mmCIF file of C-alpha atoms and ligand atoms in Angstrom:
data_model
loop_
_atom_site.group_PDB
_atom_site.id
_atom_site.type_symbol
_atom_site.label_atom_id
_atom_site.label_comp_id
_atom_site.label_asym_id
_atom_site.label_seq_id
_atom_site.Cartn_x
_atom_site.Cartn_y
_atom_site.Cartn_z
ATOM 1 C CA UNK A 648 30.182 31.856 43.702
ATOM 2 C CA UNK A 649 29.875 34.546 46.271
ATOM 3 C CA UNK A 650 26.754 34.076 48.810
ATOM 4 C CA UNK A 651 26.834 37.875 48.625
ATOM 5 C CA UNK A 652 25.970 40.316 45.753
ATOM 6 C CA UNK A 653 28.479 42.960 46.658
ATOM 7 C CA UNK A 654 32.060 42.487 47.437
ATOM 8 C CA UNK A 655 32.164 45.001 50.071
ATOM 9 C CA UNK A 656 29.694 42.781 52.033
ATOM 10 C CA UNK A 657 31.878 39.584 51.111
ATOM 11 C CA UNK A 658 34.944 41.103 52.246
ATOM 12 C CA UNK A 659 33.570 41.169 55.864
ATOM 13 C CA UNK A 660 30.948 38.611 55.911
ATOM 14 C CA UNK A 661 32.470 36.206 53.293
ATOM 15 C CA UNK A 662 33.898 32.672 53.870
ATOM 16 C CA UNK A 663 33.708 31.292 57.537
ATOM 17 C CA UNK A 664 33.283 34.663 59.134
ATOM 18 C CA UNK A 665 32.481 33.794 62.841
ATOM 19 C CA UNK A 666 33.045 31.225 65.399
ATOM 20 C CA UNK A 667 30.042 28.895 65.429
ATOM 21 C CA UNK A 668 30.977 27.116 68.895
ATOM 22 C CA UNK A 669 30.962 30.731 70.713
ATOM 23 C CA UNK A 670 29.345 33.172 68.782
ATOM 24 C CA UNK A 671 32.436 35.175 68.821
ATOM 25 C CA UNK A 672 32.608 37.660 65.673
ATOM 26 C CA UNK A 673 36.049 36.867 64.665
ATOM 27 C CA UNK A 674 37.300 33.441 63.866
ATOM 28 C CA UNK A 675 39.415 32.669 66.977
ATOM 29 C CA UNK A 676 43.431 31.963 66.288
ATOM 30 C CA UNK A 677 43.581 28.303 66.758
ATOM 31 C CA UNK A 678 47.078 28.319 67.687
ATOM 32 C CA UNK A 679 47.321 24.261 67.752
ATOM 33 C CA UNK A 680 49.415 21.876 65.719
ATOM 34 C CA UNK A 681 47.587 18.777 66.517
ATOM 35 C CA UNK A 682 43.847 17.660 67.419
ATOM 36 C CA UNK A 683 42.466 15.074 69.946
ATOM 37 C CA UNK A 684 40.869 12.210 68.036
ATOM 38 C CA UNK A 685 37.804 10.444 69.961
ATOM 39 C CA UNK A 686 38.909 6.973 68.792
ATOM 40 C CA UNK A 687 40.694 5.426 65.956
ATOM 41 C CA UNK A 688 39.618 7.047 62.870
ATOM 42 C CA UNK A 689 37.310 9.361 64.771
ATOM 43 C CA UNK A 690 38.516 12.988 64.176
ATOM 44 C CA UNK A 691 36.401 15.925 64.549
ATOM 45 C CA UNK A 692 37.412 17.234 60.967
ATOM 46 C CA UNK A 693 40.970 18.074 61.883
ATOM 47 C CA UNK A 694 44.033 15.821 62.490
ATOM 48 C CA UNK A 695 47.252 17.894 62.000
ATOM 49 C CA UNK A 696 47.730 21.843 61.452
ATOM 50 C CA UNK A 697 49.575 21.233 58.175
ATOM 51 C CA UNK A 698 46.737 19.550 56.659
ATOM 52 C CA UNK A 699 43.987 21.928 58.198
ATOM 53 C CA UNK A 700 43.563 24.498 60.790
ATOM 54 C CA UNK A 701 40.110 26.253 61.266
ATOM 55 C CA UNK A 702 41.647 29.906 61.186
ATOM 56 C CA UNK A 703 43.479 28.928 57.915
ATOM 57 C CA UNK A 704 40.608 27.518 56.376
ATOM 58 C CA UNK A 705 38.260 30.522 57.220
ATOM 59 C CA UNK A 706 40.922 32.594 55.208
ATOM 60 C CA UNK A 707 40.823 29.854 52.374
ATOM 61 C CA UNK A 708 37.069 29.906 52.373
ATOM 62 C CA UNK A 709 37.062 33.787 52.224
ATOM 63 C CA UNK A 710 39.650 34.080 49.349
ATOM 64 C CA UNK A 711 37.847 31.495 47.361
ATOM 65 C CA UNK A 712 34.541 33.264 47.808
ATOM 66 C CA UNK A 713 36.212 36.808 46.769
ATOM 67 C CA UNK A 714 37.673 35.423 43.651
ATOM 68 C CA UNK A 715 34.690 33.271 43.057
ATOM 69 C CA UNK A 716 36.582 30.173 42.722
ATOM 70 C CA UNK A 717 36.093 26.534 43.859
ATOM 71 C CA UNK A 718 38.630 26.304 46.615
ATOM 72 C CA UNK A 719 41.341 28.740 48.680
ATOM 73 C CA UNK A 720 44.656 27.708 49.736
ATOM 74 C CA UNK A 721 46.813 29.860 52.063
ATOM 75 C CA UNK A 722 50.620 29.553 52.088
ATOM 76 C CA UNK A 723 53.586 30.899 53.844
ATOM 77 C CA UNK A 724 54.529 33.624 51.089
ATOM 78 C CA UNK A 725 53.293 34.733 47.620
ATOM 79 C CA UNK A 726 56.387 32.308 46.629
ATOM 80 C CA UNK A 727 55.205 29.499 48.209
ATOM 81 C CA UNK A 728 51.942 29.738 46.613
ATOM 82 C CA UNK A 729 53.554 29.991 43.157
ATOM 83 C CA UNK A 730 55.848 27.286 43.927
ATOM 84 C CA UNK A 731 52.999 25.078 44.844
ATOM 85 C CA UNK A 732 50.960 26.055 41.894
ATOM 86 C CA UNK A 733 54.004 25.192 39.499
ATOM 87 C CA UNK A 734 54.545 22.159 41.304
ATOM 88 C CA UNK A 735 51.635 20.988 39.385
ATOM 89 C CA UNK A 736 54.140 20.777 36.306
ATOM 90 C CA UNK A 737 56.283 17.610 35.285
ATOM 91 C CA UNK A 738 59.622 17.288 34.001
ATOM 92 C CA UNK A 739 59.727 17.962 30.306
ATOM 93 C CA UNK A 740 56.970 20.545 30.532
ATOM 94 C CA UNK A 741 57.736 24.230 29.499
ATOM 95 C CA UNK A 742 55.870 27.399 30.915
ATOM 96 C CA UNK A 743 55.449 30.763 29.252
ATOM 97 C CA UNK A 744 55.624 33.717 31.404
ATOM 98 C CA UNK A 745 54.434 37.289 30.713
ATOM 99 C CA UNK A 746 57.708 39.449 30.110
ATOM 100 C CA UNK A 747 57.273 41.764 33.275
ATOM 101 C CA UNK A 748 56.662 38.625 35.571
ATOM 102 C CA UNK A 749 57.685 39.360 38.994
ATOM 103 C CA UNK A 750 61.422 38.855 39.863
ATOM 104 C CA UNK A 751 60.887 35.862 42.273
ATOM 105 C CA UNK A 752 58.505 33.836 39.849
ATOM 106 C CA UNK A 753 61.392 34.318 37.360
ATOM 107 C CA UNK A 754 63.975 33.136 39.928
ATOM 108 C CA UNK A 755 62.256 30.115 40.908
ATOM 109 C CA UNK A 756 61.617 29.206 37.238
ATOM 110 C CA UNK A 757 65.183 29.996 36.369
ATOM 111 C CA UNK A 758 67.023 28.683 39.214
ATOM 112 C CA UNK A 759 64.888 25.751 41.053
ATOM 113 C CA UNK A 760 62.421 24.612 38.484
ATOM 114 C CA UNK A 761 65.014 24.573 35.750
ATOM 115 C CA UNK A 762 66.843 21.689 37.687
ATOM 116 C CA UNK A 763 63.812 19.556 37.778
ATOM 117 C CA UNK A 764 63.619 20.108 33.914
ATOM 118 C CA UNK A 765 60.735 22.380 33.725
ATOM 119 C CA UNK A 766 61.841 25.004 31.643
ATOM 120 C CA UNK A 767 60.320 28.719 30.908
ATOM 121 C CA UNK A 768 59.747 30.972 27.943
ATOM 122 C CA UNK A 769 59.176 34.642 28.240
ATOM 123 C CA UNK A 770 56.296 35.485 25.951
ATOM 124 C CA UNK A 771 54.592 38.839 24.595
ATOM 125 C CA UNK A 772 51.037 38.336 26.339
ATOM 126 C CA UNK A 773 50.289 41.748 25.098
ATOM 127 C CA UNK A 774 50.176 40.375 21.581
ATOM 128 C CA UNK A 775 47.755 37.618 20.738
ATOM 129 C CA UNK A 776 49.566 36.379 17.523
ATOM 130 C CA UNK A 777 53.133 36.471 18.857
ATOM 131 C CA UNK A 778 51.965 34.970 22.100
ATOM 132 C CA UNK A 779 50.495 31.718 20.194
ATOM 133 C CA UNK A 780 53.641 31.379 18.269
ATOM 134 C CA UNK A 781 55.261 30.825 21.155
ATOM 135 C CA UNK A 782 53.123 27.604 22.466
ATOM 136 C CA UNK A 783 55.078 24.732 21.125
ATOM 137 C CA UNK A 784 54.119 21.149 22.108
ATOM 138 C CA UNK A 785 55.834 21.023 25.583
ATOM 139 C CA UNK A 786 54.211 24.127 26.769
ATOM 140 C CA UNK A 787 51.619 23.253 29.683
ATOM 141 C CA UNK A 788 50.973 26.559 31.241
ATOM 142 C CA UNK A 789 50.997 30.157 31.324
ATOM 143 C CA UNK A 790 51.681 32.842 34.111
ATOM 144 C CA UNK A 791 50.238 36.183 33.512
ATOM 145 C CA UNK A 792 50.343 39.338 35.520
ATOM 146 C CA UNK A 793 48.267 42.384 34.713
ATOM 147 C CA UNK A 794 49.033 45.148 35.198
ATOM 148 C CA UNK A 795 52.933 43.744 35.278
ATOM 149 C CA UNK A 796 55.715 45.031 37.310
ATOM 150 C CA UNK A 797 57.136 47.534 37.053
ATOM 151 C CA UNK A 798 55.843 48.916 33.759
ATOM 152 C CA UNK A 799 52.393 48.091 34.428
ATOM 153 C CA UNK A 800 52.183 46.416 31.159
ATOM 154 C CA UNK A 801 48.530 45.069 30.581
ATOM 155 C CA UNK A 802 47.705 41.770 29.229
ATOM 156 C CA UNK A 803 44.174 40.973 27.886
ATOM 157 C CA UNK A 804 43.678 37.987 30.234
ATOM 158 C CA UNK A 805 40.524 36.630 28.584
ATOM 159 C CA UNK A 806 42.129 36.812 25.129
ATOM 160 C CA UNK A 807 45.307 34.969 26.347
ATOM 161 C CA UNK A 808 43.009 32.659 28.513
ATOM 162 C CA UNK A 809 40.920 31.657 25.326
ATOM 163 C CA UNK A 810 44.413 31.201 23.251
ATOM 164 C CA UNK A 811 45.949 29.119 25.997
ATOM 165 C CA UNK A 812 42.957 26.783 26.510
ATOM 166 C CA UNK A 813 42.804 26.313 22.663
ATOM 167 C CA UNK A 814 46.248 24.615 23.641
ATOM 168 C CA UNK A 815 45.209 22.716 26.478
ATOM 169 C CA UNK A 816 47.467 25.028 28.745
ATOM 170 C CA UNK A 817 46.817 25.944 32.314
ATOM 171 C CA UNK A 818 46.256 29.562 32.985
ATOM 172 C CA UNK A 819 47.726 31.123 35.926
ATOM 173 C CA UNK A 820 47.277 34.684 36.850
ATOM 174 C CA UNK A 821 49.147 36.522 39.412
ATOM 175 C CA UNK A 822 46.462 39.007 40.638
ATOM 176 C CA UNK A 823 48.663 40.632 43.437
ATOM 177 C CA UNK A 824 48.478 44.255 42.042
ATOM 178 C CA UNK A 825 44.665 44.357 41.437
ATOM 179 C CA UNK A 826 43.041 42.233 43.933
ATOM 180 C CA UNK A 827 39.945 40.701 43.337
ATOM 181 C CA UNK A 828 38.384 44.112 44.499
ATOM 182 C CA UNK A 829 39.429 45.261 41.204
ATOM 183 C CA UNK A 830 39.623 42.252 38.894
ATOM 184 C CA UNK A 831 38.577 38.841 39.189
ATOM 185 C CA UNK A 832 40.888 36.765 36.582
ATOM 186 C CA UNK A 833 38.765 33.320 37.068
ATOM 187 C CA UNK A 834 35.726 35.275 35.603
ATOM 188 C CA UNK A 835 38.022 36.093 32.888
ATOM 189 C CA UNK A 836 38.994 32.517 32.114
ATOM 190 C CA UNK A 837 42.025 31.856 34.137
ATOM 191 C CA UNK A 838 41.912 28.351 35.901
ATOM 192 C CA UNK A 839 44.265 29.254 39.038
ATOM 193 C CA UNK A 840 44.613 32.750 40.766
ATOM 194 C CA UNK A 841 47.821 33.418 42.907
ATOM 195 C CA UNK A 842 48.392 36.228 45.486
ATOM 196 C CA UNK A 843 51.319 37.669 47.259
ATOM 197 C CA UNK A 844 48.972 38.871 50.176
ATOM 198 C CA UNK A 845 51.794 40.389 51.678
ATOM 199 C CA UNK A 846 50.778 43.378 49.339
ATOM 200 C CA UNK A 847 47.156 44.756 49.349
ATOM 201 C CA UNK A 848 45.316 41.936 50.953
ATOM 202 C CA UNK A 849 47.113 42.412 54.235
ATOM 203 C CA UNK A 850 47.622 45.713 53.340
ATOM 204 C CA UNK A 851 49.582 47.041 56.587
ATOM 205 C CA UNK A 852 53.103 45.937 55.687
ATOM 206 C CA UNK A 853 53.085 43.507 58.654
ATOM 207 C CA UNK A 854 52.549 40.083 57.438
ATOM 208 C CA UNK A 855 54.395 37.870 54.484
ATOM 209 C CA UNK A 856 51.595 35.622 53.101
ATOM 210 C CA UNK A 857 50.445 33.685 49.762
ATOM 211 C CA UNK A 858 47.153 32.613 48.377
ATOM 212 C CA UNK A 859 45.924 30.517 45.532
ATOM 213 C CA UNK A 860 42.647 30.205 44.379
ATOM 214 C CA UNK A 861 41.589 27.408 41.642
ATOM 215 C CA UNK A 862 38.678 26.918 39.368
ATOM 216 C CA UNK A 863 37.693 23.243 39.703
ATOM 217 C CA UNK A 864 37.402 20.535 42.364
ATOM 218 C CA UNK A 865 39.986 18.635 40.037
ATOM 219 C CA UNK A 866 42.563 21.438 40.560
ATOM 220 C CA UNK A 867 41.382 21.740 44.241
ATOM 221 C CA UNK A 868 42.343 18.076 45.060
ATOM 222 C CA UNK A 869 45.681 18.537 43.262
ATOM 223 C CA UNK A 870 46.838 21.688 45.153
ATOM 224 C CA UNK A 871 45.592 20.388 48.616
ATOM 225 C CA UNK A 872 47.720 17.562 47.968
ATOM 226 C CA UNK A 873 50.745 19.474 47.110
ATOM 227 C CA UNK A 874 50.136 22.258 50.026
ATOM 228 C CA UNK A 875 50.046 19.313 52.682
ATOM 229 C CA UNK A 876 52.718 17.298 51.059
ATOM 230 C CA UNK A 877 55.318 20.430 50.733
ATOM 231 C CA UNK A 878 53.952 22.033 53.814
ATOM 232 C CA UNK A 879 54.556 25.957 53.126
ATOM 233 C CA UNK A 880 51.335 26.828 55.124
ATOM 234 C CA UNK A 881 50.249 29.991 56.168
ATOM 235 C CA UNK A 882 50.215 29.973 60.431
ATOM 236 C CA UNK A 883 47.108 30.522 62.479
ATOM 237 C CA UNK A 884 47.967 33.989 63.575
ATOM 238 C CA UNK A 885 49.286 35.221 60.240
ATOM 239 C CA UNK A 886 45.832 33.542 58.382
ATOM 240 C CA UNK A 887 43.877 35.916 61.430
ATOM 241 C CA UNK A 888 45.898 38.936 60.285
ATOM 242 C CA UNK A 889 45.105 38.453 56.835
ATOM 243 C CA UNK A 890 41.426 37.881 57.444
ATOM 244 C CA UNK A 891 41.559 41.284 59.369
ATOM 245 C CA UNK A 892 43.307 42.943 56.514
ATOM 246 C CA UNK A 893 40.755 41.909 54.000
ATOM 247 C CA UNK A 894 37.901 43.414 55.937
ATOM 248 C CA UNK A 895 39.124 46.851 55.061
ATOM 249 C CA UNK A 896 40.301 46.096 51.483
ATOM 250 C CA UNK A 897 37.242 47.907 49.678
ATOM 251 C CA UNK A 898 37.874 51.230 51.809
ATOM 252 C CA UNK A 899 41.676 50.989 51.569
ATOM 253 C CA UNK A 900 41.448 50.424 47.927
ATOM 254 C CA UNK A 901 39.284 53.172 47.130
ATOM 255 C CA UNK A 902 41.662 55.626 48.806
ATOM 256 C CA UNK A 903 44.549 54.089 47.337
ATOM 257 C CA UNK A 904 43.475 54.286 43.892
ATOM 258 C CA UNK A 905 42.165 57.593 44.133
ATOM 259 C CA UNK A 906 45.622 58.771 45.281
ATOM 260 C CA UNK A 907 47.327 56.990 42.651
ATOM 261 C CA UNK A 908 45.190 58.550 40.232
ATOM 262 C CA UNK A 909 46.062 62.052 41.492
ATOM 263 C CA UNK A 910 49.863 61.000 41.927
ATOM 264 C CA UNK A 911 50.032 59.814 38.135
ATOM 265 C CA UNK A 912 48.297 62.827 36.934
ATOM 266 C CA UNK A 913 50.888 65.003 38.942
ATOM 267 C CA UNK A 914 53.732 63.243 37.473
ATOM 268 C CA UNK A 915 52.471 63.386 34.106
ATOM 269 C CA UNK A 916 52.386 67.040 34.249
ATOM 270 C CA UNK A 917 55.646 67.322 36.016
ATOM 271 C CA UNK A 918 58.317 69.009 33.839
ATOM 272 C CA UNK A 919 60.929 66.683 35.396
ATOM 273 C CA UNK A 920 59.243 63.569 34.438
ATOM 274 C CA UNK A 921 59.906 61.578 31.175
ATOM 275 C CA UNK A 922 57.437 58.831 31.529
ATOM 276 C CA UNK A 923 54.685 57.743 33.380
ATOM 277 C CA UNK A 924 53.500 53.945 33.446
ATOM 278 C CA UNK A 925 50.022 53.750 34.717
ATOM 279 C CA UNK A 926 47.177 52.150 33.346
ATOM 280 C CA UNK A 927 44.795 54.518 35.025
ATOM 281 C CA UNK A 928 45.786 57.451 32.605
ATOM 282 C CA UNK A 929 43.924 57.268 29.291
ATOM 283 C CA UNK A 930 47.463 58.051 27.680
ATOM 284 C CA UNK A 931 48.611 54.482 28.789
ATOM 285 C CA UNK A 932 48.902 52.192 25.898
ATOM 286 C CA UNK A 933 47.063 49.367 28.356
ATOM 287 C CA UNK A 934 44.229 51.895 29.326
ATOM 288 C CA UNK A 935 41.520 50.329 27.073
ATOM 289 C CA UNK A 936 42.098 46.722 27.490
ATOM 290 C CA UNK A 937 42.448 47.331 31.519
ATOM 291 C CA UNK A 938 39.160 49.104 31.677
ATOM 292 C CA UNK A 939 37.508 46.122 29.805
ATOM 293 C CA UNK A 940 38.830 43.702 32.523
ATOM 294 C CA UNK A 941 39.439 45.599 35.708
ATOM 295 C CA UNK A 942 37.371 48.351 37.949
ATOM 296 C CA UNK A 943 40.279 50.880 37.403
ATOM 297 C CA UNK A 944 43.984 51.476 36.717
ATOM 298 C CA UNK A 945 45.119 50.026 40.162
ATOM 299 C CA UNK A 946 47.239 51.676 42.613
ATOM 300 C CA UNK A 947 51.036 51.002 41.335
ATOM 301 C CA UNK A 948 53.006 53.438 39.178
ATOM 302 C CA UNK A 949 56.459 53.679 37.321
ATOM 303 C CA UNK A 950 57.816 56.618 36.149
ATOM 304 C CA UNK A 951 61.421 57.799 34.814
ATOM 305 C CA UNK A 952 62.917 61.465 35.291
ATOM 306 C CA UNK A 953 64.610 63.372 32.543
ATOM 307 C CA UNK A 954 68.446 62.580 32.586
ATOM 308 C CA UNK A 955 69.236 65.737 34.309
ATOM 309 C CA UNK A 956 67.669 64.489 37.709
ATOM 310 C CA UNK A 957 69.666 62.133 39.830
ATOM 311 C CA UNK A 958 67.754 59.470 41.080
ATOM 312 C CA UNK A 959 69.897 58.456 44.195
ATOM 313 C CA UNK A 960 69.509 62.338 45.205
ATOM 314 C CA UNK A 961 65.650 61.829 44.618
ATOM 315 C CA UNK A 962 65.273 58.905 46.972
ATOM 316 C CA UNK A 963 67.458 60.063 49.767
ATOM 317 C CA UNK A 964 65.631 63.204 49.689
ATOM 318 C CA UNK A 965 62.253 61.858 50.407
ATOM 319 C CA UNK A 966 60.972 62.397 53.732
ATOM 320 C CA UNK A 967 57.469 60.752 54.068
ATOM 321 C CA UNK A 968 57.761 58.468 51.156
ATOM 322 C CA UNK A 969 59.874 55.604 52.374
ATOM 323 C CA UNK A 970 62.482 53.568 50.239
ATOM 324 C CA UNK A 971 61.513 50.054 50.469
ATOM 325 C CA UNK A 972 60.785 46.526 48.798
ATOM 326 C CA UNK A 973 57.224 45.688 48.567
ATOM 327 C CA UNK A 974 53.898 47.578 48.158
ATOM 328 C CA UNK A 975 50.337 47.722 48.792
ATOM 329 C CA UNK A 976 50.500 48.777 52.579
ATOM 330 C CA UNK A 977 48.976 52.005 53.909
ATOM 331 C CA UNK A 978 52.168 53.673 53.893
ATOM 332 C CA UNK A 979 53.733 55.215 50.476
ATOM 333 C CA UNK A 980 56.763 53.386 49.421
ATOM 334 C CA UNK A 981 58.942 53.870 46.411
ATOM 335 C CA UNK A 982 61.662 51.359 45.095
ATOM 336 C CA UNK A 983 64.223 51.134 42.228
ATOM 337 C CA UNK A 984 63.439 48.011 40.474
ATOM 338 C CA UNK A 985 66.527 47.327 38.594
ATOM 339 C CA UNK A 986 68.744 47.251 41.862
ATOM 340 C CA UNK A 987 65.682 46.149 44.046
ATOM 341 C CA UNK A 988 62.821 44.133 43.154
ATOM 342 C CA UNK A 989 64.120 43.012 39.745
ATOM 343 C CA UNK A 990 67.624 42.593 40.457
ATOM 344 C CA UNK A 991 67.184 38.967 39.902
ATOM 345 C CA UNK A 992 66.437 39.368 36.440
ATOM 346 C CA UNK A 993 69.696 39.478 34.467
ATOM 347 C CA UNK A 994 70.683 43.081 33.043
ATOM 348 C CA UNK A 995 70.438 41.955 29.499
ATOM 349 C CA UNK A 996 66.571 40.846 30.032
ATOM 350 C CA UNK A 997 65.727 43.725 32.147
ATOM 351 C CA UNK A 998 67.077 46.156 29.405
ATOM 352 C CA UNK A 999 65.102 44.146 26.610
ATOM 353 C CA UNK A 1000 61.778 44.406 28.501
ATOM 354 C CA UNK A 1001 62.463 48.212 29.522
ATOM 355 C CA UNK A 1002 63.336 48.050 33.274
ATOM 356 C CA UNK A 1003 65.938 51.073 33.032
ATOM 357 C CA UNK A 1004 68.204 52.333 35.671
ATOM 358 C CA UNK A 1005 66.218 55.420 35.807
ATOM 359 C CA UNK A 1006 62.761 53.571 36.722
ATOM 360 C CA UNK A 1007 61.071 54.446 39.811
ATOM 361 C CA UNK A 1008 58.264 52.370 41.070
ATOM 362 C CA UNK A 1009 55.575 54.029 43.450
ATOM 363 C CA UNK A 1010 53.156 52.359 45.462
ATOM 364 C CA UNK A 1011 50.742 55.094 46.821
ATOM 365 C CA UNK A 1012 49.702 54.876 50.147
ATOM 366 C CA UNK A 1013 46.385 56.149 51.989
ATOM 367 C CA UNK A 1014 48.040 59.310 53.538
ATOM 368 C CA UNK A 1015 46.505 62.501 52.671
ATOM 369 C CA UNK A 1016 47.554 62.801 48.989
ATOM 370 C CA UNK A 1017 48.657 66.506 49.577
ATOM 371 C CA UNK A 1018 51.245 65.161 51.886
ATOM 372 C CA UNK A 1019 52.640 62.514 49.328
ATOM 373 C CA UNK A 1020 52.695 65.006 46.185
ATOM 374 C CA UNK A 1021 54.381 67.584 48.452
ATOM 375 C CA UNK A 1022 57.096 65.270 49.354
ATOM 376 C CA UNK A 1023 57.642 63.822 45.613
ATOM 377 C CA UNK A 1024 57.708 67.187 44.473
ATOM 378 C CA UNK A 1025 60.386 68.316 46.979
ATOM 379 C CA UNK A 1026 62.461 65.366 46.404
ATOM 380 C CA UNK A 1027 62.282 66.004 42.380
ATOM 381 C CA UNK A 1028 63.423 69.538 43.123
ATOM 382 C CA UNK A 1029 66.460 68.619 45.159
ATOM 383 C CA UNK A 1030 67.408 66.000 42.757
ATOM 384 C CA UNK A 1031 67.790 68.490 39.849
ATOM 385 C CA UNK A 1032 71.417 68.473 38.753
ATOM 386 C CA UNK A 1033 72.212 72.213 38.098
HETATM 387 C C1 PLP B 986 55.509 40.393 46.209
HETATM 388 C C2 PLP B 986 55.080 39.508 45.009
HETATM 389 C C3 PLP B 986 55.204 38.098 44.915
HETATM 390 C C4 PLP B 986 55.827 37.181 46.012
HETATM 391 O O1 PLP B 986 55.168 37.336 47.043
HETATM 392 P P1 PLP B 986 55.731 37.066 48.290
HETATM 393 O O2 PLP B 986 54.885 37.114 49.711
HETATM 394 O O3 PLP B 986 56.886 38.293 48.531
HETATM 395 O O4 PLP B 986 56.767 35.731 48.590
HETATM 396 C C5 PLP B 986 54.522 37.631 43.629
HETATM 397 N N1 PLP B 986 54.018 38.256 42.782
HETATM 398 C C6 PLP B 986 53.886 39.584 42.962
HETATM 399 C C7 PLP B 986 53.293 40.409 41.636
HETATM 400 C C8 PLP B 986 54.460 40.343 43.877
HETATM 401 O O5 PLP B 986 54.386 41.685 44.043
#
């Protein structure tokens, strides 16, 4: 539960938002590995910074409040957060993953947890009946992303959570693309939310970080134990950067989403564009479900150009929008999922889930939308094969 009724206030004052000892309006960067003890067994709440650090704790309290969960945990990357959460599983267990799950989540399951005899099945979380049929006795958890990258496939989180709980599965939602500003999975029935805070929460493409929030004390104890045991914690300075980023999440997201909506409409009406994937467009198959569970369609858009446009020329012709992995920063970025973000997914699976070689993903920044659209327009024009 949040102490504030409105998230724009919680973003700034939530969690532990200042320093009780000095009155500093920002939580200091407690750059220390260890803490003096007043006597044997007499600690002042901290003993070692892998176990606990006041700057990291402030961030953890903040994300727990924003996601309306019981406890939050900060990790050195989104993948470290996801790995810690998947470490709840035991040998012999199976995880269901939605078909467009983040490439790194797929990779850690297919190439790391696989060695530990924890297996996965790619499930269609957009179809409740098909999904339920994939729940075999060994399935213990599901990982959902909505919208899922790169086709922005929308999953009805409440529906999948309800079915999953009937079968005692742990429901894990990667909320990186929406952030708690646009969507709160724990309120839709999820047990655990994970984030690559590298993206919108950090917001400035200058920190790699991961977060997890759980909905029960029992899960909080387990994740705290795993976090301390495996040690992939977020350092104090990076925790400070994230707190700083989160303060402006609301204003950034408002601009990001407004720009994305304009960009999606521009692309949809462009003669060179074959398909646009964006759940903020009423024509998108995920529009209605997304509207039910999220504030709006979010920021991420994917699109395909018609065959008479050369996408290599398109990428090389962009002057403002940068070709780069990642998303969620103030600057606009494009990427080529099949050779970049989703290259770790085998080609046959990519083809099956619709990640074509012509697909372009756009992370709309907060620049002036006229400059973003003009750049896309001139790069599309330059890429036409005459
Ligand atoms: C980037 C990303 C991750 C991985 O996070 P890192 O911070 O890069 O480790 C996980 N899930 C989604 C949806 C992402 O976009």
